[in-house]
Each structure stands twice: as structure tokens, then as C-alpha cells.
Coordinates of N, CA, C and O in Angstrom, one line a residue:
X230 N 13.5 30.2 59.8 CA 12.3 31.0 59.6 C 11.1 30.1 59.3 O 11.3 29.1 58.6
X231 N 9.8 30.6 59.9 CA 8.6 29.6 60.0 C 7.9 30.1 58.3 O 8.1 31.3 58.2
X232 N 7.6 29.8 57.6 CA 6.8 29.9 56.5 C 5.0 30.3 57.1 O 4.4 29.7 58.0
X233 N 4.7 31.1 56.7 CA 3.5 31.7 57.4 C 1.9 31.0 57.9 O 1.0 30.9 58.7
X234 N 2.6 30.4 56.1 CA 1.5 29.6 55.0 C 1.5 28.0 56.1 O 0.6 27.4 56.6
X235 N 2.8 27.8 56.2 CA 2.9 26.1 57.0 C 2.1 26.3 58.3 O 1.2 25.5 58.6
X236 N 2.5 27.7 59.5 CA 1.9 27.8 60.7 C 0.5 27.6 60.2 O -0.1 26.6 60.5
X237 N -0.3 28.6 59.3 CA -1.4 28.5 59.3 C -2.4 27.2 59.6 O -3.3 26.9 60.4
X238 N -1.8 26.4 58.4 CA -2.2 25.4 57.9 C -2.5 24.0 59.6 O -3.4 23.2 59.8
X239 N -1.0 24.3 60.3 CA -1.2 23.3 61.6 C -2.0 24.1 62.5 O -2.4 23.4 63.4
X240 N -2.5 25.4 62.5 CA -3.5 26.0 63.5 C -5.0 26.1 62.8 O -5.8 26.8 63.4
X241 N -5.2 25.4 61.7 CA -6.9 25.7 61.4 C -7.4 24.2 62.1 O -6.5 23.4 62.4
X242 N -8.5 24.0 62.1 CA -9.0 23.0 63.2 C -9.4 21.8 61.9 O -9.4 20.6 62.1
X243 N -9.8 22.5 60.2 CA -10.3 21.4 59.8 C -9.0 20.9 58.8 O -8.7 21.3 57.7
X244 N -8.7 20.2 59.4 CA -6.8 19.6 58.7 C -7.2 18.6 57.9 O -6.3 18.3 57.1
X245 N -8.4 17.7 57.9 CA -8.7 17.0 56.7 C -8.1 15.6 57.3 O -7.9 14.8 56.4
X246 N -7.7 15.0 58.6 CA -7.5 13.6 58.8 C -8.1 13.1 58.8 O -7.8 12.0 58.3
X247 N -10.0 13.3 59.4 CA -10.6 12.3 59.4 C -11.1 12.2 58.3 O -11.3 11.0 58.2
X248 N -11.4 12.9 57.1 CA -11.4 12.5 55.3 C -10.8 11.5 55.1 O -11.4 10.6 54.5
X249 N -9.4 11.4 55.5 CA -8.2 10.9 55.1 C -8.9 9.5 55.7 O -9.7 8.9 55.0
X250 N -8.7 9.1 56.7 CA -9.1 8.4 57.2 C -10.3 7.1 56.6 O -10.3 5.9 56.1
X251 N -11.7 8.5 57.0 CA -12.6 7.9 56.4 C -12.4 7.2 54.7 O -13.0 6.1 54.4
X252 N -11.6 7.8 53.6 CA -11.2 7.5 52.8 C -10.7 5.9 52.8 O -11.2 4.9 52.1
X253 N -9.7 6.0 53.5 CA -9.1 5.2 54.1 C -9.8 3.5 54.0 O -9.6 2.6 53.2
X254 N -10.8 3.7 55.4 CA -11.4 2.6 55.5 C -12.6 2.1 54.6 O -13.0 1.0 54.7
X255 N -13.0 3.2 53.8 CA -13.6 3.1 53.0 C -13.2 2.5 51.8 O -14.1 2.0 51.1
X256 N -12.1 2.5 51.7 CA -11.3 2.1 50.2 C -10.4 0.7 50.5 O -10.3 -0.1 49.5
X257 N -9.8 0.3 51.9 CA -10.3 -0.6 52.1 C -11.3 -2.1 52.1 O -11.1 -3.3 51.8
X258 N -12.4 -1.5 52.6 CA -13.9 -2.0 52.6 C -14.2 -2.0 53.9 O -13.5 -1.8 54.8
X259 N -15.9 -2.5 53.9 CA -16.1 -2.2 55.3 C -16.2 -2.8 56.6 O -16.9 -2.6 57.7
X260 N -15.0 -3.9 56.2 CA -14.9 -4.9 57.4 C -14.0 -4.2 57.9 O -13.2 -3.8 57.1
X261 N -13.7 -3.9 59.4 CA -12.5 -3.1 60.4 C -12.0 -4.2 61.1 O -12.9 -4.6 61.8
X262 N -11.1 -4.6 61.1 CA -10.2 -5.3 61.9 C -10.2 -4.7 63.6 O -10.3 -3.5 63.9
X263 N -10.0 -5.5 64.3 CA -10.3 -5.3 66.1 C -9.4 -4.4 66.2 O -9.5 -3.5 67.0
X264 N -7.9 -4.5 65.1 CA -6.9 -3.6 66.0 C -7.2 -1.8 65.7 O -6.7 -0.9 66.3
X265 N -8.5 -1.9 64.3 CA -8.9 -0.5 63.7 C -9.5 -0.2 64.7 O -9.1 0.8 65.3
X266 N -10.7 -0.8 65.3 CA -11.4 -0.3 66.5 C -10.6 0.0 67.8 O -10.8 1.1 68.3
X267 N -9.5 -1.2 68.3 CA -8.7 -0.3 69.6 C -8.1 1.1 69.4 O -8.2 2.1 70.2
X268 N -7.5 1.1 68.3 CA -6.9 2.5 67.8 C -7.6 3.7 67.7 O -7.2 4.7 68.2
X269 N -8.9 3.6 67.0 CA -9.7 4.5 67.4 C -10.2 4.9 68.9 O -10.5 6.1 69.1
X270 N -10.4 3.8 69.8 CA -10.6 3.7 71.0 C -9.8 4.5 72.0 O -10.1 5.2 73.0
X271 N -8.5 4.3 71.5 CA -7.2 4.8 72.4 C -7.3 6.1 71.6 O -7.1 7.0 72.4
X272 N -7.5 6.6 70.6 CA -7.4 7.9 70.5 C -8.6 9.1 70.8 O -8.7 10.3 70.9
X273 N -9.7 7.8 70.7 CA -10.8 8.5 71.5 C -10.6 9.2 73.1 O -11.2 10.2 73.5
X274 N -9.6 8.4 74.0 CA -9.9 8.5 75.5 C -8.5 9.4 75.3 O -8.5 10.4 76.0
X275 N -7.6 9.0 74.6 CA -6.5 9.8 74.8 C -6.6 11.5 74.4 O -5.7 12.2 74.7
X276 N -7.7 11.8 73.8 CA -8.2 13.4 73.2 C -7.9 14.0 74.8 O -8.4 13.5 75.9
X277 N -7.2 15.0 74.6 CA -7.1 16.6 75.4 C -8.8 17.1 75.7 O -9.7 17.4 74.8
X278 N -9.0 17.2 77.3 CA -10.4 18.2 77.1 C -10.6 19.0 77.0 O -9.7 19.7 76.8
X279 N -11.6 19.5 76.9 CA -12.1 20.8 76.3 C -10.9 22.0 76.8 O -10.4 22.8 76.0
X280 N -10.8 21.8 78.2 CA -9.9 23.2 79.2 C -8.4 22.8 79.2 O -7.4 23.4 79.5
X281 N -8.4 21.6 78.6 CA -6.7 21.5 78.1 C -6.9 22.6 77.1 O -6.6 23.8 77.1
X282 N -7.6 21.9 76.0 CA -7.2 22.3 74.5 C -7.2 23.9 74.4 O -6.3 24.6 73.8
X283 N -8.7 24.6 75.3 CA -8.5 25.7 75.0 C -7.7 26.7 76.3 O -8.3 27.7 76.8
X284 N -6.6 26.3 76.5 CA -5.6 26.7 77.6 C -4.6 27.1 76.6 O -4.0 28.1 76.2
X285 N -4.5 25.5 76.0 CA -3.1 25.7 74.7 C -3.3 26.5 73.7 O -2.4 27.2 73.2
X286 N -4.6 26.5 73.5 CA -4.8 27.6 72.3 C -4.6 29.2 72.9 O -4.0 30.1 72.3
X287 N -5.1 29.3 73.9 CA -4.9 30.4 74.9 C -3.4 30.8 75.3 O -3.2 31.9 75.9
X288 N -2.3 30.0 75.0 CA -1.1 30.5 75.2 C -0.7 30.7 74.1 O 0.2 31.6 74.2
X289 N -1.0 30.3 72.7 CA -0.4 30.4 71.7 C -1.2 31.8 71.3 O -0.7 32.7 70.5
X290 N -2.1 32.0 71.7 CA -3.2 33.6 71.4 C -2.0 34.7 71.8 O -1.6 35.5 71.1
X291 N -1.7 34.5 72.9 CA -0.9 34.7 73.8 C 0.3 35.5 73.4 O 0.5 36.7 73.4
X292 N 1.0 34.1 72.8 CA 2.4 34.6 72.1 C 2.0 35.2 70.7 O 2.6 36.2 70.4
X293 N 1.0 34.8 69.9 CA 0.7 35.8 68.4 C 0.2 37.3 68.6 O 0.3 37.9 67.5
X294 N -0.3 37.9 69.7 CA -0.4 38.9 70.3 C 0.8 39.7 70.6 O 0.7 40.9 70.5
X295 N 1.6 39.2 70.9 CA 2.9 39.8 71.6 C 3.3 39.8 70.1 O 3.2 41.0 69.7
X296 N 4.0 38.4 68.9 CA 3.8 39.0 67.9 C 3.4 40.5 67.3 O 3.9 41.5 67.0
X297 N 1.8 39.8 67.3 CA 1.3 41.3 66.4 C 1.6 42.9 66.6 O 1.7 43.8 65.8
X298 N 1.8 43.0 68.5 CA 2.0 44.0 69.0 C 3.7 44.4 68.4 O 3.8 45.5 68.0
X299 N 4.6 43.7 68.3 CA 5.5 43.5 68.0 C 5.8 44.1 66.5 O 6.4 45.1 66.1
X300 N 5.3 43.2 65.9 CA 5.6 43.5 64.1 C 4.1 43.1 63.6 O 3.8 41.9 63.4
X301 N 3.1 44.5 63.5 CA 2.1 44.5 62.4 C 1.8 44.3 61.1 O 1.2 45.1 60.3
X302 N 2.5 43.0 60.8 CA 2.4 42.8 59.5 C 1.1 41.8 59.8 O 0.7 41.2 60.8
X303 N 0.7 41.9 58.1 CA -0.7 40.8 57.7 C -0.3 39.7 57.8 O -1.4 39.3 58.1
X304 N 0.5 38.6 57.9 CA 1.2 37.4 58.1 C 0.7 37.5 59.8 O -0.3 36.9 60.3
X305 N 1.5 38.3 60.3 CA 1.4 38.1 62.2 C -0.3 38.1 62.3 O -0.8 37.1 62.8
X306 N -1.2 39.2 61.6 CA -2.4 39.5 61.8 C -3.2 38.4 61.6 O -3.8 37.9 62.6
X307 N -3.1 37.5 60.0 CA -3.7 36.1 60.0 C -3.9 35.1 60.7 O -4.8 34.3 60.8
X308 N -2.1 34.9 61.8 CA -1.9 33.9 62.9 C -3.4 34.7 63.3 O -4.5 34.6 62.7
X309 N -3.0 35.7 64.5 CA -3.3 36.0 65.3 C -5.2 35.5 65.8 O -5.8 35.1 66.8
X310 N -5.5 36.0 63.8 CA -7.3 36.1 63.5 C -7.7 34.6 63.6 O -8.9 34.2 64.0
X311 N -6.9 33.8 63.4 CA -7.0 32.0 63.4 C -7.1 31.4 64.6 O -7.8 30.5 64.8
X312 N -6.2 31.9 65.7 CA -6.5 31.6 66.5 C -7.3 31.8 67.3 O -7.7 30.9 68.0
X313 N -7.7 33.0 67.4 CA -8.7 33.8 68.2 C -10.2 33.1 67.7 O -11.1 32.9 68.5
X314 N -10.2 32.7 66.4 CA -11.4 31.9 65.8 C -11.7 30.8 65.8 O -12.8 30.4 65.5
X315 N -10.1 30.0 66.4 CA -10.4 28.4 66.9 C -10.9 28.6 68.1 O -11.7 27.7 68.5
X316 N -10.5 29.9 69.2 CA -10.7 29.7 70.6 C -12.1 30.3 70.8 O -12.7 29.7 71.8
X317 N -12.9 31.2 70.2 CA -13.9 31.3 70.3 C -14.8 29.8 69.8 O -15.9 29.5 70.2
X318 N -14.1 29.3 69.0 CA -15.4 28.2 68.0 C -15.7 27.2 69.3 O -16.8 26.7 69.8
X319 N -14.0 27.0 69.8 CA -14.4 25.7 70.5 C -14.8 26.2 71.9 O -15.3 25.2 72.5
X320 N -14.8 27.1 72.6 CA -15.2 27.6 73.3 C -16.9 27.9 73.3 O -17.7 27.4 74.1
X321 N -17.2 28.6 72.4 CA -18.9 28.3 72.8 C -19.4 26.9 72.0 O -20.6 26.9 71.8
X322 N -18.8 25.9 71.6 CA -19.0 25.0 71.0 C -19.3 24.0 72.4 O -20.2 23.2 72.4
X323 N -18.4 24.1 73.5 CA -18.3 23.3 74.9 C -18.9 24.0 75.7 O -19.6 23.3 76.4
X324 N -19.2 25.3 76.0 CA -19.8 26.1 76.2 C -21.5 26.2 76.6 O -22.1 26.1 77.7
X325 N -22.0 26.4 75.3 CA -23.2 25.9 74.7 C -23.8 25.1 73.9 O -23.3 24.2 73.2
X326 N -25.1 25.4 74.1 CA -25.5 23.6 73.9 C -27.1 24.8 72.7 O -28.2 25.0 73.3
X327 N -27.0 25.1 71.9 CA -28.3 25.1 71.4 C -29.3 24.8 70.5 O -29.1 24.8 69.3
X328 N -30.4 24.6 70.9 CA -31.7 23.9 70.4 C -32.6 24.4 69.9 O -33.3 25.2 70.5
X329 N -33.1 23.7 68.2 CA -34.5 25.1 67.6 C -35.6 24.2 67.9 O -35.7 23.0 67.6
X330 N -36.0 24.7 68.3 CA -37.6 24.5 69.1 C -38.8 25.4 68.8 O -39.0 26.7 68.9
X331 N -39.9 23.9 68.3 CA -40.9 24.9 67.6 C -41.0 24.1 66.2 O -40.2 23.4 65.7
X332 N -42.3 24.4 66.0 CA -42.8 23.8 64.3 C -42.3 24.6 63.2 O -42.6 25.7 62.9
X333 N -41.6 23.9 62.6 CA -41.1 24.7 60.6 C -40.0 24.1 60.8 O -39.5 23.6 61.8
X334 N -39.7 24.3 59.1 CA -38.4 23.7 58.5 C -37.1 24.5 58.3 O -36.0 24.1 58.2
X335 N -37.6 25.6 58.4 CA -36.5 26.8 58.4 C -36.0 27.0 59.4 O -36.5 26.4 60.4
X336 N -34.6 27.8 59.8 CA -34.4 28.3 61.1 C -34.9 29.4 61.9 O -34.9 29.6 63.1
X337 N -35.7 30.3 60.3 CA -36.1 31.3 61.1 C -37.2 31.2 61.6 O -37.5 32.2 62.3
X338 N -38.1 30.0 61.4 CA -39.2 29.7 61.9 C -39.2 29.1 63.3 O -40.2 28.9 63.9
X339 N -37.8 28.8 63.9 CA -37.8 28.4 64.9 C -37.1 28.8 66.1 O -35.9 29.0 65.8
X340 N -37.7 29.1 67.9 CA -37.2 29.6 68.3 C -36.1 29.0 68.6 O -35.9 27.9 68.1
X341 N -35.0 29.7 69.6 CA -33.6 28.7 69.6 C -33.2 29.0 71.1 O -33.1 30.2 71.4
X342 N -33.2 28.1 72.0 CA -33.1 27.8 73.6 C -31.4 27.3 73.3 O -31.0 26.3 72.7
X343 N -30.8 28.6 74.0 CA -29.4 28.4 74.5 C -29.2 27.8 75.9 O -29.6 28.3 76.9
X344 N -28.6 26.9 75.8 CA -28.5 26.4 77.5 C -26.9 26.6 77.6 O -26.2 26.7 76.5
X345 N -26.2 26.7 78.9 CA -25.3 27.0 79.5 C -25.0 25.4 79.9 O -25.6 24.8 80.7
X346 N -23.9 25.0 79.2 CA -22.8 24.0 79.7 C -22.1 23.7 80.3 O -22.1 22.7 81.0
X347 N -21.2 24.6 80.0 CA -19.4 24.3 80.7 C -19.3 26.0 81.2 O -19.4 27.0 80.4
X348 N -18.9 26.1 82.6 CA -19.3 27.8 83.0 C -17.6 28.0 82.7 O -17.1 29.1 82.4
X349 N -17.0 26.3 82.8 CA -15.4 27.0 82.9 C -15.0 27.7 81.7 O -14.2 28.6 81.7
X350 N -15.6 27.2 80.6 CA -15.3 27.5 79.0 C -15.7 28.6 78.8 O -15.2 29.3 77.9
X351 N -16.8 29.1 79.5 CA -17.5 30.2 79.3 C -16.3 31.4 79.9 O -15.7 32.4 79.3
X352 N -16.2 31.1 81.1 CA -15.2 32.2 81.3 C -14.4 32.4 81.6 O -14.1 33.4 82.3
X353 N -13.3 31.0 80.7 CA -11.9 31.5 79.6 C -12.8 32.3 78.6 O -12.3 33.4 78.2
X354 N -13.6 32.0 78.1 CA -13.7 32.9 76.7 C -13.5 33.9 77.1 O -12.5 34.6 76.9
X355 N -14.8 34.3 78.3 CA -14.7 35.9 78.9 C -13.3 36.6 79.1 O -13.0 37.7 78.7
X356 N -12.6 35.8 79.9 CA -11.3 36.1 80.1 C -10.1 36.5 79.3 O -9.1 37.1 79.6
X357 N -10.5 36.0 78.1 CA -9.4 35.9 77.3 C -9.9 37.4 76.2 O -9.3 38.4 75.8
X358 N -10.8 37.0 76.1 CA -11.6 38.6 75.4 C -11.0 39.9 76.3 O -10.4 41.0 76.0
X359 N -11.4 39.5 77.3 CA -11.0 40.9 78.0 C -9.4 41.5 77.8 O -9.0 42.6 77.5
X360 N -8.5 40.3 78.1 CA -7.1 40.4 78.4 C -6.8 40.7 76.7 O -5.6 40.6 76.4
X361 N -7.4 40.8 75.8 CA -7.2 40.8 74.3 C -7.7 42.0 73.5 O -7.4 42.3 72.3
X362 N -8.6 42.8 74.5 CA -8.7 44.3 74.0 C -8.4 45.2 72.7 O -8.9 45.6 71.7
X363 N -6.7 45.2 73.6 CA -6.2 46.4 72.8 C -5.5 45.7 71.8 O -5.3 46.3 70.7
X364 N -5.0 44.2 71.8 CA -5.0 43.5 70.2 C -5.9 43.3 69.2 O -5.8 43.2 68.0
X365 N -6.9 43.3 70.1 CA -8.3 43.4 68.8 C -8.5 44.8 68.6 O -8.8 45.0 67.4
X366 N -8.4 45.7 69.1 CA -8.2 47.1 68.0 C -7.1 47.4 67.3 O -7.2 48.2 66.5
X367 N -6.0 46.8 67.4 CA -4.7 46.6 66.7 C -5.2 45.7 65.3 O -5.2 46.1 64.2
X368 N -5.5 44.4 65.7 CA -6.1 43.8 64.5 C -7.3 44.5 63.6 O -7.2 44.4 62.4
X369 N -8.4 45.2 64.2 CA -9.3 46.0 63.4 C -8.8 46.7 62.8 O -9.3 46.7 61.7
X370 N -7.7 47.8 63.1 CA -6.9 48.6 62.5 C -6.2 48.0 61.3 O -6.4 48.4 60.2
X371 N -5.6 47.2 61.5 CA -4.9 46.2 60.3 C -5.7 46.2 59.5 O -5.8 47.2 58.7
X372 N -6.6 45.2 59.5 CA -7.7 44.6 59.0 C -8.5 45.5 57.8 O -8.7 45.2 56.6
X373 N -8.8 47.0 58.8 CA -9.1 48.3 57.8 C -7.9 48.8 56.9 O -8.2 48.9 55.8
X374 N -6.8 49.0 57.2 CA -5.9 49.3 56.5 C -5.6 48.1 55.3 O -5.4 48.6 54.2
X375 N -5.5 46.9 55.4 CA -5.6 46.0 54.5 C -6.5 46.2 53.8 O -6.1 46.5 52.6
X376 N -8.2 46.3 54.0 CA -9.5 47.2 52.7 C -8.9 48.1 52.2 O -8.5 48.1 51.0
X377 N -8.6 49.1 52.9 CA -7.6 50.3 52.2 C -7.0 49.8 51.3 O -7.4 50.2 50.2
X378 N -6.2 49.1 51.2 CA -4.7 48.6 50.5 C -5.7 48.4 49.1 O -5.9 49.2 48.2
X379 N -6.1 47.0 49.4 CA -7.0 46.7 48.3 C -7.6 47.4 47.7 O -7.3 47.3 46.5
X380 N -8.6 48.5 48.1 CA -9.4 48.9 47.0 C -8.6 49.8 46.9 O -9.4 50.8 46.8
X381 N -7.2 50.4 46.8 CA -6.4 51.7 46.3 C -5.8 50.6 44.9 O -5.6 51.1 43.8
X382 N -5.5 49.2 45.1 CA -4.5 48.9 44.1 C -6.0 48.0 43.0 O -5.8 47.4 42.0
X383 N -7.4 48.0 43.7 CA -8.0 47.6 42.5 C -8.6 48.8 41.6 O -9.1 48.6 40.5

């Protein structure tokens, strides 16, 4: 049996290696040895692209769906909301590209020019929203019934 708590933790995107890391060479000091730089090099070129990564996340959407549809418990519901939130993030993240443009320091003082990137990224998102429907009113339903829960037992 999977612990809910362990899936979670390997499907959120900020896992805390490059902390680790940065920690790392930092504590160290700040001379890097050639073989620190190849290593990072090879792990630079060796990264999954954008339509690998969000393929894989797209299968695993996939099977936590079938889950949830399966057995609506809050455990299945959490996978489910995590994933759908890495595939949206990194999807309009490759996606789109946007820019505040215009004078001021604030954001709302400035207008913001979305430009169109990656059309393929654009529509897996589309696609995957659509084919995800009737799990996203399954999860809304949860979701409400969890507020329920809560404010009956506070």
C-alpha cells in the first residue's frame, strides 16, 4: 500500500534539490571543481522537454482520474488536484511568455502583453481540460463536500 503523504510529496514540482544543492556548494565554498560543472552540464542537456514532461504528467492525470472516479476519497482527490496543478503550471509556463509593459512599480500599473509560445503545450492543456470534465466536477463536488465536513465539525 502507497502512503498518500509519500505520492504527494514525489508529485509536487518544488522538492527542495536545488536548496539542497545550492546549500551544498555553498558550504563547500565557491570554487567548483570541472567535474561540478560537467555534472550540471549533463543534467542540463539530459532534462525531459517540455512535451515529454507534460505527456508523463498527462498519463499519471490519467490514472488518478480513473482513481478518483473509482474511490472518492480526499487522499485520491489531493493526488488528483496536484497533478492537474503541475500540468497546468508547466503548461502555460512553456506556453506563455508574459510581459508588464509600461511605466510604474506596481503590477497594476502595468499593462501585461501575453505572447503565444509553444502552440503544442497550449493544446495538450486544451486537450487535457476537455477529456477532464466530468473529473473536475467530481473533484468540485468533493472539494464542496470537504467545506461541508469542516465547518459542521468546527
Amino acid at each position: 500500500m502507497i502512503n498518500i503523504n509519500d505520492k504527494l510529496k514525489s508529485l509536487r514540482t518544488g522538492d527542495g534539490t536545488r536548496r539542497a544543492r545550492t546549500k551544498e556548494a555553498s558550504s563547500i565554498g565557491k570554487t567548483r571543481t570541472f567535474t561540478d560543472h560537467l555534472v550540471q552540464q549533463v543534467e542540463e542537456i539530459s532534462a525531459p522537454t517540455l512535451n515529454d514532461e507534460l505527456t508523463r504528467i498527462r498519463e499519471a492525470l490519467e490514472d488518478a482520474s480513473e482513481n478518483l472516479e473509482r474511490n472518492p476519497t480526499i487522499g485520491n482527490l489531493e493526488i488528483y488536484r496536484v497533478l492537474l496543478s503541475n500540468l497546468i503550471g508547466k503548461a502555460t509556463k512553456g506556453a506563455y511568455e508574459v510581459e508588464g509593459v509600461g511605466p510604474g512599480w506596481s503590477l497594476t500599473d502595468k499593462h501585461h502583453v501575453i505572447r503565444k509560445i509553444d502552440e503544442e503545450a497550449e493544446a495538450l492543456l486544451l486537450l487535457v481540460l476537455n477529456e477532464q470534465k466530468d473529473t473536475l466536477k467530481i473533484a468540485a463536488k468533493l472539494t464542496h463536500l470537504k467545506g461541508l465536513v469542516v465547518d459542521l465539525l468546527s
